[in-house]
Coordinates of C-alpha atoms in Angstrom, one line a residue:
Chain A
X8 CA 42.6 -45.6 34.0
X9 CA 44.7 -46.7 36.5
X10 CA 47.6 -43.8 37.4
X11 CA 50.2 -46.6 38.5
X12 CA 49.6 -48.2 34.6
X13 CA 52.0 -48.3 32.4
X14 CA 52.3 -45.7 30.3
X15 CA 52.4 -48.3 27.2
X16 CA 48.3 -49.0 28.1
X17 CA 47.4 -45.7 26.9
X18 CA 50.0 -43.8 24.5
X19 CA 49.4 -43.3 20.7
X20 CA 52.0 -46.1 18.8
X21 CA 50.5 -45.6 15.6
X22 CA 52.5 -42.4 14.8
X23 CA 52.8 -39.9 11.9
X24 CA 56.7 -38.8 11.6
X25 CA 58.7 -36.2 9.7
X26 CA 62.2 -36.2 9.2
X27 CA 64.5 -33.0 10.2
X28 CA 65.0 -31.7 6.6
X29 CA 61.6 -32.1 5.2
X30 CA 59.8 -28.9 4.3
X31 CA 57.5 -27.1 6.6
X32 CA 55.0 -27.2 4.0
X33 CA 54.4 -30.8 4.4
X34 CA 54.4 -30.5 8.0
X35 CA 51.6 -28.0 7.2
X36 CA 50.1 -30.7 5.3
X37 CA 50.0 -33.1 7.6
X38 CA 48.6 -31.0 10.3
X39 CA 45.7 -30.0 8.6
X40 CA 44.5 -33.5 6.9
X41 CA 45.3 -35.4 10.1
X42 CA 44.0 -33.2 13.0
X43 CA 47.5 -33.6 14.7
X44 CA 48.9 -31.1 17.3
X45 CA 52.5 -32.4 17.8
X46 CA 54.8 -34.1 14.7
X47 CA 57.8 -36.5 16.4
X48 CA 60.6 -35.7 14.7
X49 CA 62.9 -38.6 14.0
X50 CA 66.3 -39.3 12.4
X51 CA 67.6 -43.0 11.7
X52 CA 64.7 -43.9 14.0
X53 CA 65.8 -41.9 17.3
X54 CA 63.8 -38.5 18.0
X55 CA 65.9 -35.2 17.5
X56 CA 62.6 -33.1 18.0
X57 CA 58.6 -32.3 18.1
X58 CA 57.2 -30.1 16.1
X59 CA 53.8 -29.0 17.7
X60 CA 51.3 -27.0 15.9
X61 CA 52.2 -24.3 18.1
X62 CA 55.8 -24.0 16.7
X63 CA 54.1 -23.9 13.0
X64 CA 52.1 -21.3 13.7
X65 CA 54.5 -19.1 15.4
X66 CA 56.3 -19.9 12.5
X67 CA 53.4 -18.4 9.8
X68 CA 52.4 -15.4 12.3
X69 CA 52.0 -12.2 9.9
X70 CA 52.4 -14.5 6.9
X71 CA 50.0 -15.5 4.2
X72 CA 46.9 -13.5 6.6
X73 CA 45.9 -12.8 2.7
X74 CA 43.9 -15.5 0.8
X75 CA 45.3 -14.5 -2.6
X76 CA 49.2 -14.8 -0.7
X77 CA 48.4 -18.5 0.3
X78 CA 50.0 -20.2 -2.4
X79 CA 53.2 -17.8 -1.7
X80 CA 52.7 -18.6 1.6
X81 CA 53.2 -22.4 0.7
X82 CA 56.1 -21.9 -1.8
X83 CA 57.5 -19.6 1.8
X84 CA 57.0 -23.1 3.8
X85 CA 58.1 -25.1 0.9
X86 CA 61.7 -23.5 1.6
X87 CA 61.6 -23.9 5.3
X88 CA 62.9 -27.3 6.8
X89 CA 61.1 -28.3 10.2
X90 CA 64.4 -28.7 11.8
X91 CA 64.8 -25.0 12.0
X92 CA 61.7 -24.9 14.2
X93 CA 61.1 -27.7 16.1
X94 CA 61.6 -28.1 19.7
X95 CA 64.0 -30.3 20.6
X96 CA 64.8 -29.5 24.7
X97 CA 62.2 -32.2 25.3
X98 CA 60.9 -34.3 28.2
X99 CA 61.4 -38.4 27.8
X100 CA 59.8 -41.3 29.2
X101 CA 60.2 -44.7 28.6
X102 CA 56.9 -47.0 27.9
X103 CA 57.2 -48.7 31.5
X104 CA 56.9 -45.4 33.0
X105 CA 54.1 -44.8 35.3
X106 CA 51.2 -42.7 34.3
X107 CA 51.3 -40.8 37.2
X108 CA 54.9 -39.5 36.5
X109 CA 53.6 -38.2 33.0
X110 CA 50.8 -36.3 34.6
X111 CA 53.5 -34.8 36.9
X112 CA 55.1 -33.3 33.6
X113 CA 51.9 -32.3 32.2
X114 CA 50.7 -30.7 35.5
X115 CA 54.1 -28.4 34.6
X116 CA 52.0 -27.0 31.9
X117 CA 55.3 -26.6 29.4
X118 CA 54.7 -29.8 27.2
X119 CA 51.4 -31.3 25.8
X120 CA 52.9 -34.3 24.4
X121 CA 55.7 -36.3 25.6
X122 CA 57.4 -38.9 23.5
X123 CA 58.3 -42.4 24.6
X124 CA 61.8 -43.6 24.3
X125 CA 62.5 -47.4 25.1
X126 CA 66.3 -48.3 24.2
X127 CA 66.6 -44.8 22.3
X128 CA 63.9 -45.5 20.0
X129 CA 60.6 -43.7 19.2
X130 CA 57.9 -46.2 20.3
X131 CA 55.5 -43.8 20.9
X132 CA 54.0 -40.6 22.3
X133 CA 52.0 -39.9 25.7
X134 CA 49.5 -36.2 24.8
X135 CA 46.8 -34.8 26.9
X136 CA 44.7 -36.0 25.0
X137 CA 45.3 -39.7 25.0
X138 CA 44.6 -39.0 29.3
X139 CA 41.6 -37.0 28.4
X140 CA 40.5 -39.7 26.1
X141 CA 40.9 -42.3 28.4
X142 CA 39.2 -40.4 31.3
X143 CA 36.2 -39.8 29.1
X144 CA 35.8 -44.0 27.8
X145 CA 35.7 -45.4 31.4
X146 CA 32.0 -45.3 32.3
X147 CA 32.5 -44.1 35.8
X148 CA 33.9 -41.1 35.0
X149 CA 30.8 -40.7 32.4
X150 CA 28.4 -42.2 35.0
X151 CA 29.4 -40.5 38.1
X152 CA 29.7 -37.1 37.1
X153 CA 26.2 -34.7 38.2
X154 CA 25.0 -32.2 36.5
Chain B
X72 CA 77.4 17.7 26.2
X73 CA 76.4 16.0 22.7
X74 CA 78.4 17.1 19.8
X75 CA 77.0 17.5 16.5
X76 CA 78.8 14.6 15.2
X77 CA 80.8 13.8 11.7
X78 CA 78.2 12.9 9.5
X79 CA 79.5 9.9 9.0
X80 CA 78.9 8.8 12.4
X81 CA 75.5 7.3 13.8
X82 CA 74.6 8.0 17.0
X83 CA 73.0 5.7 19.1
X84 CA 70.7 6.8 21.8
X85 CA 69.5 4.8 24.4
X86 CA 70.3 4.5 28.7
X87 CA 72.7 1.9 28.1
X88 CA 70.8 -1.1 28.9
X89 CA 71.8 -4.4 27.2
X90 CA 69.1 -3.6 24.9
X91 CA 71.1 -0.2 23.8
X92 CA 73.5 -2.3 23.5
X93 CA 72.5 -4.8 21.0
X94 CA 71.1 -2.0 18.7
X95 CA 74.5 -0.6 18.6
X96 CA 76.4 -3.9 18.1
X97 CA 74.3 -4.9 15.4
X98 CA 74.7 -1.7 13.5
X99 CA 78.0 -1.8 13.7
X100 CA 78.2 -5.7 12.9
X101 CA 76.1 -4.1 9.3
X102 CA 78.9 -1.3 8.9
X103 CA 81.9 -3.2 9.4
X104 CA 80.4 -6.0 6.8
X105 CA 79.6 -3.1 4.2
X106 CA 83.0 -1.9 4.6
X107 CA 81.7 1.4 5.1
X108 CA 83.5 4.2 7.4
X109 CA 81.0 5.2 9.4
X110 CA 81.1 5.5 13.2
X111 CA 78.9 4.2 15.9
X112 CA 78.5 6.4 19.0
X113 CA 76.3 5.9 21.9
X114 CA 74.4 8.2 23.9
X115 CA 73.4 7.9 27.1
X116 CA 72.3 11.7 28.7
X117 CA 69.0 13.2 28.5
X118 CA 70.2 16.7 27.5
X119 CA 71.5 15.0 24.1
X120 CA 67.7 13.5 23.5
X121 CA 66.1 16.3 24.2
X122 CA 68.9 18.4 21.8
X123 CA 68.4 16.0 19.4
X124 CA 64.1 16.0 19.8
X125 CA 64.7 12.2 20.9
X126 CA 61.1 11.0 21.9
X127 CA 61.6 8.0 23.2
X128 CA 64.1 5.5 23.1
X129 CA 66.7 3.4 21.5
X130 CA 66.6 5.6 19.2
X131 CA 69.0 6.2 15.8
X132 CA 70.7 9.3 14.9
X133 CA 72.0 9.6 10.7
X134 CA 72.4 12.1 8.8
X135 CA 70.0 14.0 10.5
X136 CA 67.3 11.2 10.0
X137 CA 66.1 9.9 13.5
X138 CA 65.0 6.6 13.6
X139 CA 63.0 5.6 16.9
X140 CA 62.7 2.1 17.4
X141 CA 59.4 0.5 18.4
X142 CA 59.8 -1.0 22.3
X143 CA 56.7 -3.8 21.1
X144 CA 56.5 -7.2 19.3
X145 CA 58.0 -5.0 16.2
X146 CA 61.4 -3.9 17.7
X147 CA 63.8 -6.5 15.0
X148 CA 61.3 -5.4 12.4
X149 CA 62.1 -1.5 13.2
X150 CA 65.9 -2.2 14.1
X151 CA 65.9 -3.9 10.8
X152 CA 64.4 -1.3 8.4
X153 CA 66.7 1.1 10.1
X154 CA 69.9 -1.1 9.6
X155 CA 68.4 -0.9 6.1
X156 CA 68.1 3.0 6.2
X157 CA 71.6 3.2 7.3
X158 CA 73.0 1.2 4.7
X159 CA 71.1 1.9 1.9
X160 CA 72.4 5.8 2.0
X161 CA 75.9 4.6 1.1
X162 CA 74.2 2.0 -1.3
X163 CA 75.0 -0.9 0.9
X164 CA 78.8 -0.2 0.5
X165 CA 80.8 -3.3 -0.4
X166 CA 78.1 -5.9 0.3
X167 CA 77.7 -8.4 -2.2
X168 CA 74.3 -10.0 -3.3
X169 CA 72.2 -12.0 -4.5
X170 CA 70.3 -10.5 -7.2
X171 CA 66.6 -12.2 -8.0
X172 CA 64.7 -11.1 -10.6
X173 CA 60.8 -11.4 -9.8
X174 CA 57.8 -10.7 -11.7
X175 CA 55.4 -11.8 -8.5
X176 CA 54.5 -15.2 -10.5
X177 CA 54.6 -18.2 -8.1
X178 CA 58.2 -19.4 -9.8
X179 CA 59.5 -16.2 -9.5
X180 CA 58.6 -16.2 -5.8
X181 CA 60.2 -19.7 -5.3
X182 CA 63.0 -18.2 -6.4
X183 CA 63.1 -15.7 -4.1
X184 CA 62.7 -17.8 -1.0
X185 CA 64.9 -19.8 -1.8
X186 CA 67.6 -16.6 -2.8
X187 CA 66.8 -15.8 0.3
X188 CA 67.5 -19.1 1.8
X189 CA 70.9 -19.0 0.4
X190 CA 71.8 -15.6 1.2
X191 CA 71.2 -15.9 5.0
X192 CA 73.1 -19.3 5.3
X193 CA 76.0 -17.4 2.8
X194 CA 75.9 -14.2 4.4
X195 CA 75.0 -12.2 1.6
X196 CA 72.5 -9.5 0.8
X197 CA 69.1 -10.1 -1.4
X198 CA 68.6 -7.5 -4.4
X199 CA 65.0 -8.4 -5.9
X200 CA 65.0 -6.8 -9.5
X201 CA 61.4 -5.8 -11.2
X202 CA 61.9 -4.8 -14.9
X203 CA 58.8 -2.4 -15.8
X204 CA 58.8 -2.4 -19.6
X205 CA 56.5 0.6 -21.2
X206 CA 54.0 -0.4 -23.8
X207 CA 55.0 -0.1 -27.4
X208 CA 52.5 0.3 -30.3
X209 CA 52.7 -1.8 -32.7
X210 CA 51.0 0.4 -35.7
X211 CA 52.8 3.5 -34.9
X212 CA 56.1 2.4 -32.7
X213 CA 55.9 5.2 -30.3
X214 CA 56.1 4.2 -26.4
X215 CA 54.2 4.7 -24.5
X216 CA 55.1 5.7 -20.9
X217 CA 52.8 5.8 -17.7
X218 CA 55.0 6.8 -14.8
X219 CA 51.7 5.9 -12.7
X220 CA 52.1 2.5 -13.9
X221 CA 56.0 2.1 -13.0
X222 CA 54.6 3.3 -9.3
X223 CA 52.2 0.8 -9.3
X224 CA 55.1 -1.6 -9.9
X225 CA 57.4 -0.3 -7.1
X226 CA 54.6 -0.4 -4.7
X227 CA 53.7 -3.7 -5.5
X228 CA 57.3 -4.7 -5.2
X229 CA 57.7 -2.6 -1.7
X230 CA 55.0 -4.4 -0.2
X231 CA 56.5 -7.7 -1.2
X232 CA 59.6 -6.6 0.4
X233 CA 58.0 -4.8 3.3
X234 CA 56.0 -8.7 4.2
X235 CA 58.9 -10.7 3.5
X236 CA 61.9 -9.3 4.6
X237 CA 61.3 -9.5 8.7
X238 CA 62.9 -12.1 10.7
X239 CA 61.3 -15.7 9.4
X240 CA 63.1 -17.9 12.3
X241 CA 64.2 -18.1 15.6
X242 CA 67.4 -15.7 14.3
X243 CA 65.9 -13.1 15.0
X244 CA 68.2 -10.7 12.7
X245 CA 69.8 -13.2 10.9
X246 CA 68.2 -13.3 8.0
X247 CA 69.8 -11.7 4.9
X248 CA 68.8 -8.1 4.5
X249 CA 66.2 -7.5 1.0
X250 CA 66.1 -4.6 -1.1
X251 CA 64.9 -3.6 -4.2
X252 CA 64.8 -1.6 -7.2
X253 CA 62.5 -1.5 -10.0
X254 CA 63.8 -0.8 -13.5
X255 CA 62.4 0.6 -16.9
X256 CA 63.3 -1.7 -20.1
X257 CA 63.2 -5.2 -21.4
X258 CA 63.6 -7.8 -18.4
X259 CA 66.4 -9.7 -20.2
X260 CA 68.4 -6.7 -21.0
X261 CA 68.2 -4.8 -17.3
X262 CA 68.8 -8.2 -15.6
X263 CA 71.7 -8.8 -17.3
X264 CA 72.6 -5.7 -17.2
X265 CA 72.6 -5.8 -13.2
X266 CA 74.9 -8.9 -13.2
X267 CA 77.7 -6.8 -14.3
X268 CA 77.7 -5.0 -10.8
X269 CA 80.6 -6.3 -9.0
X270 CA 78.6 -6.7 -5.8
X271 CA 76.6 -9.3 -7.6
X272 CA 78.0 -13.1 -6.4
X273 CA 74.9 -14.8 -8.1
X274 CA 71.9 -15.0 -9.8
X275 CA 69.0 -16.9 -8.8
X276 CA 65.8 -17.2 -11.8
X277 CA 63.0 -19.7 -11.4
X278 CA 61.6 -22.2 -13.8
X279 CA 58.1 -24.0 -13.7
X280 CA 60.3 -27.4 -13.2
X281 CA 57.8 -28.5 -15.8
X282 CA 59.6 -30.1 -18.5
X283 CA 56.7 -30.9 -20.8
X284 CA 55.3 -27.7 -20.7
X285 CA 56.7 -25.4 -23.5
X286 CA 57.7 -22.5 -21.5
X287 CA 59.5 -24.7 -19.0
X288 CA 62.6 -22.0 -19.2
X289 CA 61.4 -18.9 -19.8
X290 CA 62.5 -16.3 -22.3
X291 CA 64.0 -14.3 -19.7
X292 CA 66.0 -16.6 -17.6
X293 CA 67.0 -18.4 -20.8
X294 CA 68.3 -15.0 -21.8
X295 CA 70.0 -14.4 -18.1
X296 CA 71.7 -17.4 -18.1
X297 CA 72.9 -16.7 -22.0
X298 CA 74.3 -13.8 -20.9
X299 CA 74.9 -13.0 -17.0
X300 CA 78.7 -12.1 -15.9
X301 CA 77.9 -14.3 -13.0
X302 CA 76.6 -17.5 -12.2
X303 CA 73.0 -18.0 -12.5
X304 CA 71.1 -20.5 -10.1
X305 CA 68.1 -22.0 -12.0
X306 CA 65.4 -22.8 -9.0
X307 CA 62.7 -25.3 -10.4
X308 CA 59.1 -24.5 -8.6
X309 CA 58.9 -27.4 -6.3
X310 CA 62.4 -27.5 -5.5
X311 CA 62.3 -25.8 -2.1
X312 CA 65.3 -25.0 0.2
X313 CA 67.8 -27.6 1.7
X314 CA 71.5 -26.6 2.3
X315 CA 73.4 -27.9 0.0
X316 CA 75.7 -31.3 0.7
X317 CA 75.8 -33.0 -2.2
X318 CA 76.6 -31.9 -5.9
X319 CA 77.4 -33.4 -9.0
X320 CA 79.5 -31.3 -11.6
X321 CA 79.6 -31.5 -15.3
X322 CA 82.8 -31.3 -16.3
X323 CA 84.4 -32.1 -20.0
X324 CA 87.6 -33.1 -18.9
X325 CA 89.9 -33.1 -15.7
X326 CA 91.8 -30.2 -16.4
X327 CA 88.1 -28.7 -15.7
X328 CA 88.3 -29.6 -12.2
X329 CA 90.4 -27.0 -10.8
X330 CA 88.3 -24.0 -12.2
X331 CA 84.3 -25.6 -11.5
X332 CA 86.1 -26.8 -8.0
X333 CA 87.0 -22.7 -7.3
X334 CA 83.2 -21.3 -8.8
X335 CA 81.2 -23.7 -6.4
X336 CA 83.7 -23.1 -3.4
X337 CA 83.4 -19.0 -4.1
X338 CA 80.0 -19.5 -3.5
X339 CA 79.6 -22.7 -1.2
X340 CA 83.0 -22.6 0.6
X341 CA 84.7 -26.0 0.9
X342 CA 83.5 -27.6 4.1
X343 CA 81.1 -30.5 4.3
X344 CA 80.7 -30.5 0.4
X345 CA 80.5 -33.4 -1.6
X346 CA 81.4 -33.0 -5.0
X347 CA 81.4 -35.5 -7.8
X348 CA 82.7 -34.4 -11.1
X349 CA 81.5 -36.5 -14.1
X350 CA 81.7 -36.7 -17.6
X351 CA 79.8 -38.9 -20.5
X352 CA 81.6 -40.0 -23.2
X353 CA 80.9 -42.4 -26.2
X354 CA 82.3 -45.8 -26.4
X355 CA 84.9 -45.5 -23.2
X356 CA 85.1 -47.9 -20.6
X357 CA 83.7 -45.7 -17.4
X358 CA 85.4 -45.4 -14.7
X359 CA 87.6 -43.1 -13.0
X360 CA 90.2 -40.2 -14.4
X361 CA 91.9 -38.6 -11.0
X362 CA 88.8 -37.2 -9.9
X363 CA 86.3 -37.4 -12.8
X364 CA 84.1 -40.0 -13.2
X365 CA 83.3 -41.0 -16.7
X366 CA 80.2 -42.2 -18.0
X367 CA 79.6 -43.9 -21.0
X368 CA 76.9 -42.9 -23.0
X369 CA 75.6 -42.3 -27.1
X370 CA 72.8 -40.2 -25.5
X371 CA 74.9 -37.4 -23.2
X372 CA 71.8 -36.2 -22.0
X373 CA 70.2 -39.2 -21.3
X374 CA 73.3 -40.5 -19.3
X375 CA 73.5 -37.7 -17.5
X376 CA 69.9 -37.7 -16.5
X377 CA 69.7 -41.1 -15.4
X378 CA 72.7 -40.8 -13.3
X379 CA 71.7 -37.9 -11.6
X380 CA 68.1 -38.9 -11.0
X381 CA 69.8 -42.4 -9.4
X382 CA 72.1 -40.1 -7.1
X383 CA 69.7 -37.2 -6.3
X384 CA 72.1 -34.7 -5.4
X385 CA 70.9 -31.5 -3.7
X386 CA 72.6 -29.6 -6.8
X387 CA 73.9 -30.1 -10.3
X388 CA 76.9 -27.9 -11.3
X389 CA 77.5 -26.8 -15.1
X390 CA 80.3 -24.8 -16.8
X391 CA 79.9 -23.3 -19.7
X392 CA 82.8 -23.0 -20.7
X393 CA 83.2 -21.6 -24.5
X394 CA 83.3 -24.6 -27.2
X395 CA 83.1 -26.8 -24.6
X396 CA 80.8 -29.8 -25.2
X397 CA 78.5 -28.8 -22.8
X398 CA 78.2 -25.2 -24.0
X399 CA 77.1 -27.3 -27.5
X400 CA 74.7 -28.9 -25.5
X401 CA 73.7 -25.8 -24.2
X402 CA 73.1 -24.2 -27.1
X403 CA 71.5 -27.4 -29.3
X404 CA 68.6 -27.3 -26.6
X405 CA 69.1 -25.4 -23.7
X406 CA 65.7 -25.9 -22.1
X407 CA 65.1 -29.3 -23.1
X408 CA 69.0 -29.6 -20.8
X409 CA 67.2 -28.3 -18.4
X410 CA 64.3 -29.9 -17.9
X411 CA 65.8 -33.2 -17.7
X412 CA 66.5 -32.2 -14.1
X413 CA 63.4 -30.2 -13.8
X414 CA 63.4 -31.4 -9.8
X415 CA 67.1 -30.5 -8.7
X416 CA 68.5 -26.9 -9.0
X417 CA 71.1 -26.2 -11.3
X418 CA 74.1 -23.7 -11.5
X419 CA 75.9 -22.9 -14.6
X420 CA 79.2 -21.2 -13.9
X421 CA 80.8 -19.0 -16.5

C-alpha cells in the first residue's frame, strides 16, 4: 500500500446504508448478520450521519441485559429511529484524497471510519480496517515481519 | 440560618455549582408544568445540611423526605425518580397524559414505546394502567381475592417502569416522565373508566396488526375504543415510532372538517402536518369538495384501503361521530375496519 495512493485504491464502495428514519432495530439487524461496525447514513443520496456500532450499543446499555426481555428490547428499537443517535459532526474526504491524510485522522483516535464524499455524494467509506486489511495482503508486510 | 420552610417548598441543597443548578432548574421546569404551587429554594451553607442530616450532596429537601442524588453514571436516573417523588405527592398536579393500558404482552409493550414516543415529542406524561381482575368461580360465584397476587402484579409492573422509564437518548431528561397504577376489576371497565380523568389527552392500546388472525383487536381495546371519553390511538405490533407528517382523515362530509381538523391539532399541533381529508362515496364522480377529497367506491372499505395503502401515510384519522357512516362502519365490523390498515396506526376521535 502506497500512503501517497488514492484513497479510491483501498476504501469499501460496496456499502450497506440506512436512511435517517429507519428504526434502530434494523440497524440492529444489519449489524449483527453483516459484521459491520459503522452504517453511513444517507438522505437523497448525500450523508447526514454514521451510525457506528458504538452509538447502538450506547444506545441499548442497561436494556434488554435479560434473555426473556429481548423481544421487548426489539419492539424498544423498533420505536427508535437511527437519526436520533447517529453521529453526524463527521470528518470528510474526497476519493482523490491521499491515504496518508486519512491515517492523519485516524492517528486522532476520534473516528474509525471516514466516509468519502466526491461532488456531495456518498461514494464510499475509508475504516481501519480497510488499512489493516491492506497492510496484512501485501506479502512484505507478511514476509518481513520476525518472530 | 436555614428556616424550616413552607411545606410546600422544596429545598434544594447543593454548593451552588452549575450542577446545583440544573437540579434546581429542572425541578422547577416539573412544577411550573404541573401547575403546582410549590417553591424551589436553594441551599448553599453547611450548617443547613448538617440541620437537615444532609449526607452528601445535591441533595432534595420535601416534605420531610430527603432525596440524595447519586454523583455516578446514575445521577438523571436519581434526579428523575425524585422529580417523580416530588410530583407524584400532589398527584402530578395539572399534567396531562397519556394513559397506556399494558398487560406485559409484546403488543401491549409496542404500545407503550411508542406512548412513550409520543409523549416525549408532545410533552406529556405516561400513565401505564394494569387491570388485576380477581378470580371468579364459576360453580359457586364467589371471588376470590389474593391480595398477594395484586402485589405480584404491581411489582411486575414497577419493575417495568423502574427499566424503562430512564433517559433512552441523548436528552438526557427529556423523555416523558412514566408512572403507574395497578387497578382491581375488569380491564375494559377500569380503562375506560380512567379515560374519564380530565388529565387524560389520549389513549394508546395495541393490536397484533394481524388482520387474519381472529383476535386481531382484542376484546379490551375493542371495548376502549367503544367507549373511552378520549381519543384512542390503535398501535399495530410492527408499527414502530416515526413522528407523524402525514395523515389521512375520514371524514363523511365537509362540514366534518372543522371539528377532526381541531382533535388532530389538540393533539398534534398544526405545524408541518399534512392532512388529507377523504371520503368514499357510491356512484359520484371523485374529486375535490373544498378540502375533502372524494372517492368513489361500492366497497367503502375497500376504497379506503387501497387508497391509503397507495399513499402510506404515517397515520389514519377516524371520527366517530354518532350515526355517522363511519360510526356504521364501525359498528358493522369494527375489527375487520381495522385490520384493513393493520400496518398504519389509527386514531378514532370522539
Amino acid at each position: 500500500m502506497n500512503l501517497a495512493d488514492p484513497i479510491s485504491s483501498i476504501m469499501s464502495k460496496d456499502l450497506i446504508t440506512l436512511k435517517p428514519d429507519d428504526s434502530i432495530a434494523k440497524a440492529d439487524n444489519l449489524f449483527k448478520s453483516h459484521r459491520l461496525h459503522h452504517i453511513p447514513i444517507v438522505e437523497d443520496e448525500v450523508l447526514v450521519g454514521m451510525l457506528s456500532k458504538s452509538d447502538l450499543l450506547f444506545f441499548k446499555r442497561g436494556f434488554g441485559d435479560d434473555k426473556d426481555l429481548d423481544q421487548l428490547e426489539e419492539i424498544r428499537l423498533n420505536n427508535y429511529e437511527v437519526c436520533q443517535i447517529m453521529t453526524r459532526k463527521l470528518a470528510k474526504l474526497e476519493s482523490n484524497d491521499r491515504i496518508n491524510v486519512a491515517l492523519e485522522i485516524f492517528k486522532e483516535n476520534i473516528f474509525h471510519a471516514i466516509p468519502i464524499i466526491d461532488d456531495g455524494k456518498l461514494v464510499g467509506i475509508l475504516t481501519t480496517y480497510d488499512i489493516l486489511k491492506n497492510l496484512a495482503i501485501e506479502g512484505n508486510a507478511i514476509s518481513e515481519y520476525k518472530y | 440560618m436555614y428556616k424550616e420552610d413552607e411545606e410546600m417548598d422544596v429545598t434544594v441543597f447543593g454548593t451552588g455549582t452549575s450542577g446545583h443548578q440544573y437540579v434546581s432548574s429542572t425541578i422547577r421546569k416539573y412544577v411550573e408544568k404541573a401547575g403546582l404551587d410549590i417553591h424551589v429554594v436553594e441551599s448553599t451553607k453547611v450548617s443547613d445540611f448538617l440541620e437537615n442530616k444532609i449526607s452528601s450532596v445535591p441533595a432534595i429537601k420535601y416534605k420531610d423526605e430527603v432525596i440524595t442524588l447519586k454523583s455516578n453514571g446514575s445521577f438523571n436516573k436519581s434526579l428523575r425518580d425524585a422529580v417523580k417523588s416530588i410530583l407524584k405527592k400532589s398527584n402530578y398536579g395539572a399534567m396531562t397524559q397519556i394513559l397506556i393500558p399494558i398487560d406485559f404482552s409484546e403488543t401491549s409493550a409496542n404500545a407503550f414505546f411508542f406512548g412513550h414516543r409520543l409523549a416525549s415529542d408532545l410533552g406529556l406524561m405516561v400513565k401505564l394502567v394494569h387491570v388485576f381482575t380477581p378470580v371468579v368461580s364459576d360453580i359457586t360465584g364467589q371471588v376470590y381475592y389474593d391480595p398477594g397476587q395484586s402485589d405480584v402484579a404491581r411489582e411486575q409492573l414497577n419493575q417495568f417502569i423502574e427499566k424503562y422509564d430512564k433517559d433512552w437518548g441523548s436528552d438526557l431528561m427529556g423523555g416523558a416522565l412514566v408512572d403507574g397504577e395497578v387497578l382491581l376489576g375488569y380491564p375494559a371497565d377500569q380503562i375506560t373508566r380512567t379515560t374519564e380523568d380530565p388529565h387524560t389527552e389520549l389513549v394508546v392500546v395495541g393490536t397484533t396488526g394481524q388482520s387474519k388472525i381472529k383476535d386481531f383487536l382484542g376484546s379490551v381495546s375493542r371495548s376502549v375504543i367503544e367507549n373511552a371519553k378520549c381519543p384512542v390511538l390503535v398501535i399495530p405490533r410492527d408499527s414502530g415510532y416515526k413522528q407523524t407528517k402525514t395523515i389521512i382523515a375520514a371524514a363523511q362530509s365537509v362540514d366534518d372538517i372543522p371539528y377532526i381538523r381541531e382533535g388532530i391539532q389538540k393533539l398534534f399541533g398544526s405545524e408541518g402536518l399534512q392532512i388529507e381529508f377523504i371520503s368514499v362515496k357510491n356512484d359520484v364522480d371523485p374529486g375535490k369538495d373544498k378540502d375533502l377529497t372524494i372517492l368513489n367506491g361500492e366497497d367503502a372499505e375497500h376504497t379506503l384501503s387501497t387508497y391509503i395503502d397507495d399513499h402510506q401515510p404515517d397515520l389514519v384519522v377516524v371520527w366517530k361521530k354518532k350515526h355517522s357512516f363511519w360510526e356504521s362502519l364501525f359498528h358493522s365490523s369494527f375489527s375487520k375496519n381495522l385490520a384493513m390498515l393493520s400496518h398504519i396506526p389509527v386514531l378514532v376521535l370522539h
